PDB file of C-alpha atoms in Angstrom:
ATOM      1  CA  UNK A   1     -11.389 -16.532  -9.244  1.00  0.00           C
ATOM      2  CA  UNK A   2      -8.041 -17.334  -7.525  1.00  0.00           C
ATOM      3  CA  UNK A   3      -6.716 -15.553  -4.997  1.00  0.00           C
ATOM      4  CA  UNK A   4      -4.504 -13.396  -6.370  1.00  0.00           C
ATOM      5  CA  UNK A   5      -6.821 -12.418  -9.034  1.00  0.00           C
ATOM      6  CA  UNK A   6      -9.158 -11.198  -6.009  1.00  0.00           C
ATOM      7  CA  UNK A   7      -9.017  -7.571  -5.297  1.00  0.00           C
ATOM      8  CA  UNK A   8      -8.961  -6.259  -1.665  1.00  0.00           C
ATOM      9  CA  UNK A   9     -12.123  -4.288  -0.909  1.00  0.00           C
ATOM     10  CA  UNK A  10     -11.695  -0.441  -0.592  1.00  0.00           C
ATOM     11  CA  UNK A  11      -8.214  -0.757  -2.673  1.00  0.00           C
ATOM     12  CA  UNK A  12      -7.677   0.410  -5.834  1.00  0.00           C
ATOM     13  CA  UNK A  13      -6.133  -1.524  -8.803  1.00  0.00           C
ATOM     14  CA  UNK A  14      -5.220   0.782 -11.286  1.00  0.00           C
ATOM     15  CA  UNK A  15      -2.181   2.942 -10.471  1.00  0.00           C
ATOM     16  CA  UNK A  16      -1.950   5.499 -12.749  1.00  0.00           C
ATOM     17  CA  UNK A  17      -5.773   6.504 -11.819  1.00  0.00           C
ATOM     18  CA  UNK A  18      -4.661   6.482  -8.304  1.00  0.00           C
ATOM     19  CA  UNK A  19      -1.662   8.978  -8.811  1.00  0.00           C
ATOM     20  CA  UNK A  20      -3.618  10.991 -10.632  1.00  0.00           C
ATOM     21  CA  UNK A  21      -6.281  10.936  -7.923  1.00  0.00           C
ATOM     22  CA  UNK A  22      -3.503  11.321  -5.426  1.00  0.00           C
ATOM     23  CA  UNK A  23      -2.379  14.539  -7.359  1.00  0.00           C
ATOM     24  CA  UNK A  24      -6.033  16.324  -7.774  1.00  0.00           C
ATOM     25  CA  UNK A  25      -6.406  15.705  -4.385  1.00  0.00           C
ATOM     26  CA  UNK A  26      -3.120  16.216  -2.421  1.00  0.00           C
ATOM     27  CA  UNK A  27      -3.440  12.857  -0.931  1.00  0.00           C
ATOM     28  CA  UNK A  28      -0.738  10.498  -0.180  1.00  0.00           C
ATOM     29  CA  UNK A  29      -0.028   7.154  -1.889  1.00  0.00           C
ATOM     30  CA  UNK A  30      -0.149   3.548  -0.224  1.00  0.00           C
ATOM     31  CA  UNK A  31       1.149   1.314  -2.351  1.00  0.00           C
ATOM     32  CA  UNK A  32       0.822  -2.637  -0.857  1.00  0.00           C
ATOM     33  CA  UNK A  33       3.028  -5.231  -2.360  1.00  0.00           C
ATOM     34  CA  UNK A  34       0.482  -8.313  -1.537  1.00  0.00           C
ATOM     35  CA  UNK A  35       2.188 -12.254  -2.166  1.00  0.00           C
ATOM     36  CA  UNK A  36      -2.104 -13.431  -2.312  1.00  0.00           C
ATOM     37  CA  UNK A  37      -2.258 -17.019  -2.220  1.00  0.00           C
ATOM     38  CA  UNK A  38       1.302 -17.855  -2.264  1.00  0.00           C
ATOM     39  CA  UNK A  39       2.377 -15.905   1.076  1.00  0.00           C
ATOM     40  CA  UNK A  40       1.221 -16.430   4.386  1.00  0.00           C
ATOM     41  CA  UNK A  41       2.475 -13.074   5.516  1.00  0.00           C
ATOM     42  CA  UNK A  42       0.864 -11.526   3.374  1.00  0.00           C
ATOM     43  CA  UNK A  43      -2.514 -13.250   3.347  1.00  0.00           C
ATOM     44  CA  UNK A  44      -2.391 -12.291   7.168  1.00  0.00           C
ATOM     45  CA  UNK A  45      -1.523  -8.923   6.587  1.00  0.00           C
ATOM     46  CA  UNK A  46      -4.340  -8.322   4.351  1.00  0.00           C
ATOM     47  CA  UNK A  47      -6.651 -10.392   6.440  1.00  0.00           C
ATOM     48  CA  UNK A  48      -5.639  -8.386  10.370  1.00  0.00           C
ATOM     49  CA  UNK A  49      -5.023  -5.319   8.883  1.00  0.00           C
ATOM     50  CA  UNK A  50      -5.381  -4.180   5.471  1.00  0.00           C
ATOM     51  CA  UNK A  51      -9.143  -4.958   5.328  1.00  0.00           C
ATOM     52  CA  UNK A  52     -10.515  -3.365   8.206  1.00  0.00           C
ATOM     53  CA  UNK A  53     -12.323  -0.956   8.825  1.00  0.00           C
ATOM     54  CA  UNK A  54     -10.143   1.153  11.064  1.00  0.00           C
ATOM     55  CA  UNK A  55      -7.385   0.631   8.874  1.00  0.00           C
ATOM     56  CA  UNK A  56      -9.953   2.338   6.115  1.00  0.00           C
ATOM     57  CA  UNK A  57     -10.807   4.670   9.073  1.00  0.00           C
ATOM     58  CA  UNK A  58      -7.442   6.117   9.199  1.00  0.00           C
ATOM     59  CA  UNK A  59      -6.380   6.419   5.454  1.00  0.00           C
ATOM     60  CA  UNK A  60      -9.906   7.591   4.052  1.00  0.00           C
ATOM     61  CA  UNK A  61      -8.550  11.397   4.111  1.00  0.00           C
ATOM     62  CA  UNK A  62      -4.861  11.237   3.506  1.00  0.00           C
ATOM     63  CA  UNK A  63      -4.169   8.159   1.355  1.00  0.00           C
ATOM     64  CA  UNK A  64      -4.853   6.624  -1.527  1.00  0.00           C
ATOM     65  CA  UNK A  65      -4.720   2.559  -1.349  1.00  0.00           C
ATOM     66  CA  UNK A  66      -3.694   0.912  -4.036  1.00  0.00           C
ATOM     67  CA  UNK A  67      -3.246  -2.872  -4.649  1.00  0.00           C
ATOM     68  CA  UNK A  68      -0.154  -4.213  -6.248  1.00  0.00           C
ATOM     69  CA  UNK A  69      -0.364  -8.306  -6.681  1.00  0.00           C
ATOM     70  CA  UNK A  70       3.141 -10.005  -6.635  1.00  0.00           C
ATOM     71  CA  UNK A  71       3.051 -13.313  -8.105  1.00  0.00           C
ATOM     72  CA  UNK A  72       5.000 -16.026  -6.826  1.00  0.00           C
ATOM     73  CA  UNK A  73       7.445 -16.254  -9.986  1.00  0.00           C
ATOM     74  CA  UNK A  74       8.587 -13.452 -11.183  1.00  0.00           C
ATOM     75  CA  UNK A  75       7.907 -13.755 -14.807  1.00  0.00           C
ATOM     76  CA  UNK A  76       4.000 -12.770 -13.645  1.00  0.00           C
ATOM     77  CA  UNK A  77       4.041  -9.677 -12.148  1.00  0.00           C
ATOM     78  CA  UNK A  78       2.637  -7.543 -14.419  1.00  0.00           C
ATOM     79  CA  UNK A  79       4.902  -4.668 -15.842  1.00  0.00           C
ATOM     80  CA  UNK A  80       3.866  -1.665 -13.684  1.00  0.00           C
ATOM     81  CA  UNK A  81       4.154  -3.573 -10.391  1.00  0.00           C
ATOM     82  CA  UNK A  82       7.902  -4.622 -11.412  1.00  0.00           C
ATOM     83  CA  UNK A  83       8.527  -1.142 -12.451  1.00  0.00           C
ATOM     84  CA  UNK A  84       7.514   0.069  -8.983  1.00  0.00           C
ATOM     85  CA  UNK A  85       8.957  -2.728  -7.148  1.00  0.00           C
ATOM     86  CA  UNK A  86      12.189  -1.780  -8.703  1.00  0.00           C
ATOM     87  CA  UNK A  87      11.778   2.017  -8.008  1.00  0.00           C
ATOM     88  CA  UNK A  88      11.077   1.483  -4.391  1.00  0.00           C
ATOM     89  CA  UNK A  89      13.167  -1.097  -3.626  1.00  0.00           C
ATOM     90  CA  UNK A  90      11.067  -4.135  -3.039  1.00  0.00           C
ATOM     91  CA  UNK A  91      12.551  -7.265  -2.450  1.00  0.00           C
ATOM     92  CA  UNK A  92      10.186  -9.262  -0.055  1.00  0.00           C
ATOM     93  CA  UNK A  93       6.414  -9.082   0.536  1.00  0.00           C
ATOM     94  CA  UNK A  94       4.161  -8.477   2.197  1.00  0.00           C
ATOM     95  CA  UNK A  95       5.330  -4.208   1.879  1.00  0.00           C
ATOM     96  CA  UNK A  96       3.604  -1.184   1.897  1.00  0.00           C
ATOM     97  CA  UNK A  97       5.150   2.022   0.127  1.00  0.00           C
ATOM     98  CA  UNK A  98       4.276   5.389   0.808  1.00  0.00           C
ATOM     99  CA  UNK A  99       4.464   8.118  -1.569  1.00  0.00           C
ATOM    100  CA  UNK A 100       3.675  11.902  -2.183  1.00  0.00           C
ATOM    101  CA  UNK A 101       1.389  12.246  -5.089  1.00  0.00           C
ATOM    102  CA  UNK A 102       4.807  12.865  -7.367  1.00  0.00           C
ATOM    103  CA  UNK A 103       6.242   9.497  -6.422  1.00  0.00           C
ATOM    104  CA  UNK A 104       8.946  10.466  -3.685  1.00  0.00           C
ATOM    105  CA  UNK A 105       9.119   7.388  -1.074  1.00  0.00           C
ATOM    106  CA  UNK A 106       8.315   9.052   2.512  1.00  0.00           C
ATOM    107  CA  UNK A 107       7.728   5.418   4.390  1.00  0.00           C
ATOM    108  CA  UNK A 108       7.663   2.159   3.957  1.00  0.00           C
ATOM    109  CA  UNK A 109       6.189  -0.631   6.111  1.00  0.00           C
ATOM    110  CA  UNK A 110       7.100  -4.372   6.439  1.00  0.00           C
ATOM    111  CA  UNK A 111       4.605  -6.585   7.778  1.00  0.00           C
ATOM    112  CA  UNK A 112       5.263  -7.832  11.259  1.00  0.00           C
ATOM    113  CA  UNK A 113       3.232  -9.626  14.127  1.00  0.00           C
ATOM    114  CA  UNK A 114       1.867  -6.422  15.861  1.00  0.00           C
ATOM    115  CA  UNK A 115      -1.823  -5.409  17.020  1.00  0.00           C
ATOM    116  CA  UNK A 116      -3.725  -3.547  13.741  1.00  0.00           C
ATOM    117  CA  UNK A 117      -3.674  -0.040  16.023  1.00  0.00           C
ATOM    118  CA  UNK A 118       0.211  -0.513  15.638  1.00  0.00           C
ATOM    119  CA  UNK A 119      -0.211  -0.078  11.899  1.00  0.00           C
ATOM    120  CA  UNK A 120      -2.694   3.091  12.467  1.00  0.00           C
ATOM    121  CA  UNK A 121      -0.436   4.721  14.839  1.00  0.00           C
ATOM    122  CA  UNK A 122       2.107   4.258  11.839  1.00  0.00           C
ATOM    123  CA  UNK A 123      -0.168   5.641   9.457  1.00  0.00           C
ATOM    124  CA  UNK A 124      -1.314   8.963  11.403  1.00  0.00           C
ATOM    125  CA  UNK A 125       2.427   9.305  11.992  1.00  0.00           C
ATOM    126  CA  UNK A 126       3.276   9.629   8.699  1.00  0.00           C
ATOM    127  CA  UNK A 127      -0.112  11.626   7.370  1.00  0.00           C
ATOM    128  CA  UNK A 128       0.945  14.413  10.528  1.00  0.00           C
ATOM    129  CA  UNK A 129       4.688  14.513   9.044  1.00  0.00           C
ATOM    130  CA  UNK A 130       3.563  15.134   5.071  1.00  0.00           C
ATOM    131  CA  UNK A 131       0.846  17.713   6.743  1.00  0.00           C
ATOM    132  CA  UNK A 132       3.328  19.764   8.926  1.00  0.00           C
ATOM    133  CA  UNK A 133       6.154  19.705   5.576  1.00  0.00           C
ATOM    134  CA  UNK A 134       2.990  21.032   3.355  1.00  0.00           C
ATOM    135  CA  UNK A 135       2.557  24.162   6.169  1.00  0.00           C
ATOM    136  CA  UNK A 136       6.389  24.967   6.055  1.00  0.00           C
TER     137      UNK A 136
END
């Protein structure tokens, strides 16, 4: 299996049973936009951050993960990860999108050189500011 054919553990593949998870449950949507194989930044992304366990730690309640291989030319990314690349915006990888369960973009987050709980902080940020808007 190549590498961008692997999955990342704990993320799901198939978006339109994530959104629909992310709907029945009232859960926010992480999309990542992973370069496997092809992108350094991305292979360390998903290597210091994405896979951990305190990275799973701090999404298990609020998000739902969901994995979104880019391939290196553009003629194979398959149609739903162009479509949402497009929606959202995304030009480089390594990205991650976030989204309310109807699609609306609330965050987005560019891989950079910074310590995992960096990426957590960013993450319970984000989960407190959808919370407080769903009490208002």
């Amino acid at each position: 299996m190549t590498p961008s054919a692997q999955a990342m553990d704990g993320w799901r593949q198939k978006v339109e049973l994530a959104q629909l998870v992310a709907k029945r449950k009232d859960k926010l949507i992480v999309y990542a936009f992973i370069g496997h194989g092809w992108n350094e930044p991305s292979d360390a992304f998903v290597r210091d951050v994405l896979t951990k366990w305190e990275f799973f730690r701090a999404t298990y309640d609020s998000f739902v993960l969901v994995e979104l291989p880019v391939a290196v030319n553009p003629k194979d990314i398959d149609e739903t990860t162009q479509k949402l690349m497009k929606k959202y915006k995304v030009i480089n990888v390594p990205v991650l999108v976030v989204t309310t369960p109807e699609g609306k973009k609330v965050a987005e987050m560019e891989y950079q050189l910074a310590p995992l709980s960096r990426y957590i902080r960013k993450i319970e940020q984000i989960e407190r500011r959808y919370a407080s808007k769903g009490e208002e």
